Amino acid sequence: MASGPGKGGGAMPDAAIPVAPPLVVEHIAKSYVSGSKVTPVIGDLSFTLGRGEIISVVGPSGCGKSTLLNVICGLIRPDAGSIRYHGRDLKGQQSSMGYMLQKDLLLPWRSALANVMLGTEIRGVPRRRGEERARALLDQLGLDGFADNYPATLSGGMRQRVALARTLVNDPDVLLLDEPFAALDFQTKLLIEGDTVRLVRDGQRSVLLITHDIEEAVSIADRVLVLSQRPTRIKASYQVSLDCARDDMIAARQSRGFSDYVRRIWTDLDVVHA
């Protein structure tokens, strides 16, 4: 990137060049129309996702959390507002943005390795390079020796690890995660949460995680956004500070202050009266 002239005609140092955050959401609104009925889902919602930051989003059931992700990733258009991706207006889907759902959606006729490589094939990555990347991710996620297994022979946790590897294989800098751990048993959930956070933080990726699990939200994220009933808005925001390694999910839950965050967020959700 070229630098503008500085004092005395010299070049401006690179450190002085502002770097746009990966994702800026400004005054997004979205309603669904069915015949003459208009259902407002997202009211007026704004936030910024910084580089290397993990944000968890919690809110009452049906408040529009998944709709928010679908708007951000370009699957549906907002009625109002704007989204900037690295400083540019977001138009359509971005190949450098990863999206992972609760269901693994693995193709049953492809092996674990072939499922992970699907994204590299679509992007035209040379096969050898794509396979090396896919195998390395499977190994990092504890699936060494299972690359040739088909989805039907894998446990739920192993399938979700394959889905995570598939999401990461093209090295996205922003990850949108829609309750990816919700269907897992508690032990497997903690292990995969830890794997995900480690890989995300090591790669300085930015993450927006939708979850209904308040403890998961607090243990994983740098910041938790609490959404209101629809038409949804940001009701509260918490900067999370825990005195432990942030990829250790057990230590996070045992950390000083953890229970206080959970109680306060629970109160903000007002689930009893939702």
GROMACS .gro file of C-alpha atoms in nm, residues 3 13 16 48 52 59 67-68 71 82 93 95 98 128-129 132-133 150 177 181 210 217 220 223 242 247:
model
   26
    3SER     CA    1   0.207   0.593   0.177
   13PRO     CA    2   0.562   0.521   0.839
   16ALA     CA    3   0.067   0.550   1.091
   48THR     CA    4  -1.744  -0.377   1.536
   52GLY     CA    5  -0.819  -1.142   1.645
   59GLY     CA    6  -3.027  -1.371   2.297
   67THR     CA    7  -3.070  -1.395   1.056
   68LEU     CA    8  -2.790  -1.164   1.165
   71VAL     CA    9  -2.705  -1.094   0.658
   82SER     CA   10  -2.440  -0.124   0.606
   93GLN     CA   11  -2.057  -1.363  -0.010
   95SER     CA   12  -1.454  -1.636   0.007
   98GLY     CA   13  -1.588  -1.895   0.692
  128ARG     CA   14  -0.127  -3.143  -0.352
  129ARG     CA   15  -0.129  -2.815  -0.161
  132GLU     CA   16  -0.136  -3.107   0.265
  133ARG     CA   17  -0.339  -2.830   0.426
  150TYR     CA   18  -1.641  -4.179   0.572
  177LEU     CA   19  -2.019  -1.980   1.386
  181PHE     CA   20  -2.122  -2.716   1.943
  210ILE     CA   21  -2.392  -1.739   1.797
  217ALA     CA   22  -2.029  -1.757   2.543
  220ILE     CA   23  -1.480  -1.857   2.469
  223ARG     CA   24  -1.673  -0.986   2.440
  242LEU     CA   25  -1.065  -1.417   3.292
  247ASP     CA   26  -0.815  -2.202   2.525
   0.00000   0.00000   0.00000
